[in-house]
CSV table of C-alpha atoms in Angstrom, one decimal:
chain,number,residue,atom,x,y,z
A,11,UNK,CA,42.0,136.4,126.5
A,12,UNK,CA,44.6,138.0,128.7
A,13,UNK,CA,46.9,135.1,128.1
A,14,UNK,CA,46.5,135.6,124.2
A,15,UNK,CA,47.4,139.4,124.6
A,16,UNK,CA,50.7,138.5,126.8
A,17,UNK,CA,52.0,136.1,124.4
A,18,UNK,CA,51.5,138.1,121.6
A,19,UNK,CA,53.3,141.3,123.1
A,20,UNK,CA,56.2,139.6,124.1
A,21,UNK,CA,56.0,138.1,121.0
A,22,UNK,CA,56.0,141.5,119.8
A,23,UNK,CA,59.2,142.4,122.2
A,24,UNK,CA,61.1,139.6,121.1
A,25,UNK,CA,60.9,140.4,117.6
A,26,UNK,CA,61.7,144.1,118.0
A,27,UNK,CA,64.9,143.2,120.2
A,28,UNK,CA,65.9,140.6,117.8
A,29,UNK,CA,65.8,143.8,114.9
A,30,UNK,CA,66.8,146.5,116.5
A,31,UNK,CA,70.6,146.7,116.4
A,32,UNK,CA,73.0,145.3,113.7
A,33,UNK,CA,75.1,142.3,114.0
A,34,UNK,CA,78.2,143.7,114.6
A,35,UNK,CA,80.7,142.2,111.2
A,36,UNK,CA,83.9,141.5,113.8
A,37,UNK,CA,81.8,139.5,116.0
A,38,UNK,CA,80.4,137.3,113.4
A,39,UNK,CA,84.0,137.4,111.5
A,40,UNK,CA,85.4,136.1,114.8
A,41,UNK,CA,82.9,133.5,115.0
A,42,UNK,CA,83.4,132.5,112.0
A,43,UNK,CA,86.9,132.0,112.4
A,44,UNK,CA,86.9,130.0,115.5
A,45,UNK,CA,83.9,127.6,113.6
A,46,UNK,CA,87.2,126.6,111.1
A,47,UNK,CA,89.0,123.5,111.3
A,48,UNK,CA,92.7,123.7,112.5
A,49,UNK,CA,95.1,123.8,109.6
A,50,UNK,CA,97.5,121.8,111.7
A,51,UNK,CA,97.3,119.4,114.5
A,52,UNK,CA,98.9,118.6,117.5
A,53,UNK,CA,100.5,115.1,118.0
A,54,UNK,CA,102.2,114.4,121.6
A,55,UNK,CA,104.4,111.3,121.9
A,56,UNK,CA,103.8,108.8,124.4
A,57,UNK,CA,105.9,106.5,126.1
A,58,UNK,CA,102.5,103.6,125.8
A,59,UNK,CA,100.1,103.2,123.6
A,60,UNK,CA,97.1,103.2,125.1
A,61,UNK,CA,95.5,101.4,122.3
A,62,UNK,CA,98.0,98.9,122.3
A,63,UNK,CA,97.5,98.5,126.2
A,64,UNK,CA,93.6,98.1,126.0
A,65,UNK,CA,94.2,95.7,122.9
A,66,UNK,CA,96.3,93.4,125.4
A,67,UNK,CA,94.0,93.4,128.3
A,68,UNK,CA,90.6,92.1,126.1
A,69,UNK,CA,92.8,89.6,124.7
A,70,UNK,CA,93.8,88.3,128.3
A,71,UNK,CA,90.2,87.9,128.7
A,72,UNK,CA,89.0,86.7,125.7
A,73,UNK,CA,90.0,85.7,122.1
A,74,UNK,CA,88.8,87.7,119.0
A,75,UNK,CA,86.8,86.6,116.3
A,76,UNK,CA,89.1,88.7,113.7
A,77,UNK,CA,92.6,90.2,113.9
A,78,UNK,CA,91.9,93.6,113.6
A,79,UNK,CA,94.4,94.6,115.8
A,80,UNK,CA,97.5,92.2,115.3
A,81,UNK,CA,98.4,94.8,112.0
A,82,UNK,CA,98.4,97.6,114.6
A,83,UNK,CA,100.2,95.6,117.5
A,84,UNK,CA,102.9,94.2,114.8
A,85,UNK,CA,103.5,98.1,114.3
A,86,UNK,CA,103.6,99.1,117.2
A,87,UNK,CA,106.4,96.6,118.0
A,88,UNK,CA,104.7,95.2,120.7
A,89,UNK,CA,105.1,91.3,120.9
A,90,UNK,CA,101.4,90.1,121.7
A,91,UNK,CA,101.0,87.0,124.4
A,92,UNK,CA,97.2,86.0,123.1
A,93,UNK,CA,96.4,82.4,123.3
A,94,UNK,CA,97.2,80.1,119.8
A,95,UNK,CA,94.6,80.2,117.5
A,96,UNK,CA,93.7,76.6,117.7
A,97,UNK,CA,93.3,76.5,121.6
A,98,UNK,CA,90.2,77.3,123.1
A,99,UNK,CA,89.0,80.6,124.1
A,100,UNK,CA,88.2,81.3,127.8
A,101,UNK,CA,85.4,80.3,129.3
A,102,UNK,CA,82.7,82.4,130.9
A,103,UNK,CA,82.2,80.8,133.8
A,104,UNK,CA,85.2,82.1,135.7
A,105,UNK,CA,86.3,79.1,136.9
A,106,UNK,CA,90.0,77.1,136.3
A,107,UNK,CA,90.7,74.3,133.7
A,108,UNK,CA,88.0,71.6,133.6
């Protein structure tokens, strides 16, 4: 029973707390505010593109099933050393030619 009586008193509290005082309009204006997307964004140029990087270290692994990349690679201006189409793609196994 005494456990029924404390929850419902705080119960109580928090809902008086949560009434008492206004929220204040400039607080929630403000929130508001920062809660907008930026108008503008902010680019940086880089001297590498770390796509373009990334892109050329999976294909030194291994070959891709699709060129979804060579449109962005061609743009970039990047000249891309991935194996021929026709030869085989690397092997698992870590080991040298067979």
């Amino acid at each position: 029973m005494e456990d029924y009586d404390l929850e419902r008193r705080l119960s109580e509290m928090l809902s008086e707390m949560l009434q008492e005082g206004e929220m204040e309009q400039s607080d929630r204006t403000a929130k508001e505010v920062r809660q907008i997307s930026p108008k503008y964004e902010i680019r940086i140029q880089t001297a590498h593109d770390p796509i373009v990087e990334e892109t050329l270290r999976y294909r030194k692994i291994a070959r891709e099933l699709d060129g979804r990349y060579d449109k962005y690679l061609e743009r970039s201006g990047i000249i891309d050393h991935r194996q021929d189409k026709d030869s085989k793609p690397a092997s698992g196994s870590g080991g040298g030619p067979q």
